[in-house]
Amino acid sequence: MARPAPMPPTDRLGRPLHDLRLSVIDACNFRCGYCMPADRVPDGHGLDAAGRMDFDEIEVLVRAFARLGVRKLRLTGGEPLLRRDLASLVARLARVPGIEELALTTNGSLLARHARALRDAGLHRLTVSLDALDPACFAAMSGGRGRVDDVLAGIAAAQAAGFASLKLNCVVQRGANDDQVLPLVERFRHSGHVLRFIEYMDVGTCNGWRMDRVVPSAELHARIHARWPLRALERRYRGEVAARHVFEDGAGEIGFVSSVSAPFCGDCHRARVAADGSFYTCLFAGSGQPLRPLIAQGEGRVVEELIASWTRRADRYSELRGVVRQVPRRRVEMFLVGG
Ligand SMILES: C[S@@+](CC[C@H](N)C(=O)[O-])C[C@H]1O[C@@H](n2cnc3c(N)ncnc32)[C@H](O)[C@@H]1O
Ligand code: SF4
């Protein structure tokens, strides 16, 4: 007889643990201003190999989450394709019982050379960040490190390797790349890929976030809808972060992630683990809980601690932003927890 599916732990606000976002590296070859600006995060910062979980530790951790009912795993970074031998880690994680959806978020710059191996290793889905089509604007958004042609080549290679429909993430900042929105939509309508416009968030402490640089999704929706009429789709499940829309003319789907103008903490069922094994229950948490010592004691010990931590969880920072005057002064950086 098949074993019943595990009951995921539920936090103090009634939110079950459903998915895991796992950073495999804190280094990046880009310096996007909204994430790790070069003047705040110099080259050579961060963990050495010994400071990162190795593949055995990562597998123990993922098995523990899967035992608690986590079915969706997203690998991220920093830039995950900088992690040596990533495809062999993907192959191990794809075999973990219970993991049904294994995804990766990348800046795409190195994707052309890795897409086939990732697909062969069992990766199910890819999300590629793409903030502009214009080469000069793209280069500026990446802190002078990236070339848009490399990312477009990566997208083409991923498609050729069998990733049928990619998610393409664009973080929009007023006065920086908001003029790229319509060209991006035009380029990817009819492509089968799903563009998602993400509001610029006040994550971390080093991006100099200002509310007047956030372009609310409603404004972007109006701009796009005026040119190519859109129709909203129902959410597929509680906690889906992107509001999905289709083009009325059948050209495909786009999405809006409105973390600032319409926070969705009430439905947040995501755990995050940084490359050093620190466990975060919120994107805006000040500190993480070190899991490596527990991983060394085995999967069962990790399971116990994850249940204890998740059932204590009461974070809802985004909903409180603007309501309370005191925001936490310490906040984990985006490049440590990966989005
Ligand atoms: C931290 S990156 C890690 C993966 C990979 N390096 C990439 O860029 O796709 C994950 C996602 O977070 C997004 N991101 C980073 N900082 C952000 C911010 N301040 N507001 C909104 N999204 C942000 C990026 O655009 C990217 O799509
Ligand atoms: S968003 Fe991704 S590509 Fe840009 S600096 Fe952060 S980790 Fe690197």
Short mmCIF file of N, CA, C and O in Angstrom, two decimals, residues 15 34 198-205 207 209 257-261 263-265 268 270-272 279-288 313 315-322 326-334 337-339:
data_model
loop_
_atom_site.label_atom_id
_atom_site.label_comp_id
_atom_site.label_asym_id
_atom_site.label_seq_id
_atom_site.Cartn_x
_atom_site.Cartn_y
_atom_site.Cartn_z
N ARG A 15 0.45 28.91 8.00
CA ARG A 15 1.00 28.71 6.66
C ARG A 15 1.84 27.43 6.62
O ARG A 15 2.82 27.31 7.37
N TYR A 34 20.50 46.57 -7.78
CA TYR A 34 19.42 46.31 -6.82
C TYR A 34 19.72 45.12 -5.93
O TYR A 34 18.93 44.78 -5.05
N ILE A 198 8.89 42.19 -12.03
CA ILE A 198 9.01 42.10 -10.57
C ILE A 198 9.25 43.49 -10.00
O ILE A 198 10.13 44.21 -10.49
N GLU A 199 8.48 43.84 -9.01
CA GLU A 199 8.70 45.13 -8.36
C GLU A 199 10.04 45.12 -7.60
O GLU A 199 10.37 44.13 -6.95
N TYR A 200 10.73 46.23 -7.72
CA TYR A 200 12.03 46.41 -7.05
C TYR A 200 11.79 46.42 -5.54
O TYR A 200 11.05 47.23 -5.02
N MET A 201 12.45 45.48 -4.86
CA MET A 201 12.17 45.29 -3.43
C MET A 201 13.28 45.84 -2.54
O MET A 201 14.45 45.89 -2.93
N ASP A 202 12.89 46.16 -1.31
CA ASP A 202 13.81 46.69 -0.32
C ASP A 202 14.50 45.56 0.44
O ASP A 202 14.56 45.56 1.66
N VAL A 203 15.02 44.61 -0.31
CA VAL A 203 15.71 43.48 0.33
C VAL A 203 17.12 43.91 0.71
O VAL A 203 17.72 44.75 0.04
N GLY A 204 17.67 43.32 1.76
CA GLY A 204 19.05 43.58 2.12
C GLY A 204 19.28 45.00 2.60
O GLY A 204 18.34 45.74 2.90
N THR A 205 20.56 45.36 2.65
CA THR A 205 20.90 46.66 3.23
C THR A 205 21.76 47.50 2.29
O THR A 205 22.12 48.61 2.62
N ASN A 207 21.33 48.09 -1.31
CA ASN A 207 20.93 48.54 -2.65
C ASN A 207 20.36 49.96 -2.69
O ASN A 207 19.95 50.43 -3.75
N TRP A 209 17.61 51.23 -1.67
CA TRP A 209 16.23 51.18 -2.16
C TRP A 209 15.47 52.46 -1.85
O TRP A 209 15.60 53.03 -0.77
N VAL A 257 4.83 40.35 -10.40
CA VAL A 257 5.11 40.00 -9.01
C VAL A 257 5.14 41.32 -8.22
O VAL A 257 6.05 42.13 -8.38
N SER A 258 4.12 41.50 -7.38
CA SER A 258 3.89 42.81 -6.76
C SER A 258 4.23 42.77 -5.28
O SER A 258 3.40 43.11 -4.44
N SER A 259 5.45 42.41 -4.98
CA SER A 259 5.82 42.20 -3.58
C SER A 259 5.74 43.47 -2.75
O SER A 259 5.60 43.41 -1.53
N VAL A 260 5.84 44.64 -3.39
CA VAL A 260 5.79 45.90 -2.64
C VAL A 260 4.36 46.46 -2.62
O VAL A 260 3.84 46.79 -1.57
N SER A 261 3.72 46.53 -3.79
CA SER A 261 2.39 47.16 -3.84
C SER A 261 1.28 46.23 -3.36
O SER A 261 0.22 46.70 -2.96
N PRO A 263 1.70 42.99 -1.06
CA PRO A 263 2.47 41.91 -0.42
C PRO A 263 1.64 40.65 -0.20
O PRO A 263 0.43 40.74 0.00
N PHE A 264 2.35 39.51 -0.26
CA PHE A 264 1.61 38.24 -0.17
C PHE A 264 2.12 37.38 0.97
O PHE A 264 2.14 36.16 0.88
N CYS A 265 2.53 38.04 2.09
CA CYS A 265 3.04 37.27 3.23
C CYS A 265 2.04 36.24 3.73
O CYS A 265 2.41 35.16 4.20
N CYS A 268 2.71 33.00 2.24
CA CYS A 268 4.12 32.62 2.01
C CYS A 268 4.42 31.28 2.68
O CYS A 268 4.37 31.16 3.89
N ARG A 270 7.34 29.49 1.90
CA ARG A 270 8.66 29.22 1.34
C ARG A 270 9.75 29.29 2.41
O ARG A 270 9.83 30.26 3.16
N ALA A 271 10.60 28.27 2.42
CA ALA A 271 11.79 28.29 3.27
C ALA A 271 12.99 28.63 2.39
O ALA A 271 13.00 28.31 1.19
N ARG A 272 13.98 29.26 3.00
CA ARG A 272 15.19 29.61 2.24
C ARG A 272 16.42 29.12 3.01
O ARG A 272 16.49 29.30 4.23
N PHE A 279 19.43 28.83 7.66
CA PHE A 279 18.01 28.66 7.34
C PHE A 279 17.26 29.95 7.66
O PHE A 279 17.34 30.47 8.77
N TYR A 280 16.54 30.48 6.67
CA TYR A 280 15.79 31.73 6.84
C TYR A 280 14.30 31.46 6.61
O TYR A 280 13.93 30.82 5.63
N THR A 281 13.48 31.99 7.48
CA THR A 281 12.04 31.80 7.31
C THR A 281 11.38 33.00 6.64
O THR A 281 10.17 33.02 6.46
N CYS A 282 12.18 34.02 6.28
CA CYS A 282 11.62 35.20 5.60
C CYS A 282 12.73 35.86 4.80
O CYS A 282 13.89 35.88 5.22
N LEU A 283 12.36 36.42 3.65
CA LEU A 283 13.31 37.12 2.78
C LEU A 283 13.88 38.35 3.49
O LEU A 283 14.91 38.88 3.10
N PHE A 284 13.21 38.83 4.51
CA PHE A 284 13.63 40.04 5.20
C PHE A 284 14.18 39.74 6.59
O PHE A 284 14.29 40.65 7.42
N ALA A 285 14.49 38.48 6.85
CA ALA A 285 14.99 38.11 8.18
C ALA A 285 16.37 38.74 8.42
O ALA A 285 17.13 38.98 7.49
N GLY A 286 16.66 39.00 9.69
CA GLY A 286 17.95 39.59 10.04
C GLY A 286 19.05 38.55 10.14
O GLY A 286 20.20 38.81 9.83
N SER A 287 18.70 37.35 10.57
CA SER A 287 19.73 36.32 10.70
C SER A 287 19.13 34.96 10.41
O SER A 287 17.90 34.79 10.47
N GLY A 288 20.02 34.03 10.09
CA GLY A 288 19.56 32.68 9.78
C GLY A 288 20.00 31.71 10.86
O GLY A 288 20.86 32.02 11.68
N ARG A 313 7.46 30.11 13.45
CA ARG A 313 7.53 31.20 12.46
C ARG A 313 6.30 32.11 12.51
O ARG A 313 5.17 31.63 12.54
N ASP A 315 6.82 35.47 10.70
CA ASP A 315 7.27 36.61 9.89
C ASP A 315 6.20 37.06 8.91
O ASP A 315 5.53 36.24 8.28
N ARG A 316 6.07 38.38 8.76
CA ARG A 316 5.23 38.94 7.69
C ARG A 316 5.69 40.37 7.41
O ARG A 316 4.91 41.32 7.44
N TYR A 317 6.99 40.46 7.12
CA TYR A 317 7.61 41.78 6.98
C TYR A 317 6.92 42.65 5.92
O TYR A 317 6.64 43.83 6.16
N SER A 318 6.67 42.08 4.74
CA SER A 318 6.17 42.93 3.64
C SER A 318 4.83 43.55 3.96
O SER A 318 4.54 44.67 3.55
N GLU A 319 4.01 42.80 4.72
CA GLU A 319 2.70 43.36 5.08
C GLU A 319 2.84 44.47 6.11
O GLU A 319 1.99 45.35 6.21
N LEU A 320 3.91 44.41 6.91
CA LEU A 320 4.09 45.41 7.96
C LEU A 320 4.82 46.66 7.45
O LEU A 320 4.77 47.70 8.07
N ARG A 321 5.51 46.50 6.29
CA ARG A 321 6.24 47.63 5.71
C ARG A 321 5.24 48.78 5.52
O ARG A 321 4.18 48.60 4.97
N GLY A 322 5.57 49.95 5.99
CA GLY A 322 4.65 51.08 5.82
C GLY A 322 3.65 51.18 6.95
O GLY A 322 3.09 52.25 7.19
N GLN A 326 9.28 51.11 12.61
CA GLN A 326 10.55 50.42 12.85
C GLN A 326 10.71 49.24 11.89
O GLN A 326 10.02 48.24 12.03
N VAL A 327 11.60 49.32 10.91
CA VAL A 327 11.88 48.15 10.09
C VAL A 327 13.16 47.51 10.63
O VAL A 327 13.99 48.21 11.19
N PRO A 328 13.30 46.19 10.50
CA PRO A 328 14.50 45.57 11.05
C PRO A 328 15.75 46.17 10.41
O PRO A 328 15.81 46.32 9.19
N ARG A 329 16.73 46.52 11.24
CA ARG A 329 17.92 47.17 10.69
C ARG A 329 18.81 46.15 9.99
O ARG A 329 19.41 46.41 8.97
N ARG A 330 18.88 44.93 10.56
CA ARG A 330 19.66 43.87 9.91
C ARG A 330 18.73 43.12 9.00
O ARG A 330 17.64 42.73 9.39
N ARG A 331 19.14 42.92 7.76
CA ARG A 331 18.31 42.14 6.82
C ARG A 331 19.24 41.35 5.94
O ARG A 331 20.23 41.88 5.45
N VAL A 332 18.90 40.11 5.70
CA VAL A 332 19.76 39.27 4.88
C VAL A 332 19.82 39.84 3.45
O VAL A 332 18.84 40.41 2.96
N GLU A 333 20.98 39.70 2.80
CA GLU A 333 21.12 40.20 1.43
C GLU A 333 20.50 39.22 0.43
O GLU A 333 20.56 38.01 0.63
N MET A 334 19.95 39.79 -0.64
CA MET A 334 19.31 38.96 -1.67
C MET A 334 20.28 37.94 -2.27
O MET A 334 19.91 36.81 -2.56
N VAL A 337 20.35 34.71 -0.18
CA VAL A 337 19.21 33.78 -0.14
C VAL A 337 18.56 33.58 -1.52
O VAL A 337 17.71 32.72 -1.66
N GLY A 338 18.96 34.39 -2.49
CA GLY A 338 18.63 34.07 -3.86
C GLY A 338 17.23 34.34 -4.34
O GLY A 338 16.75 33.72 -5.27
N GLY A 339 16.54 35.26 -3.71
CA GLY A 339 15.24 35.70 -4.27
C GLY A 339 14.07 35.07 -3.57
O GLY A 339 14.21 34.21 -2.72
#
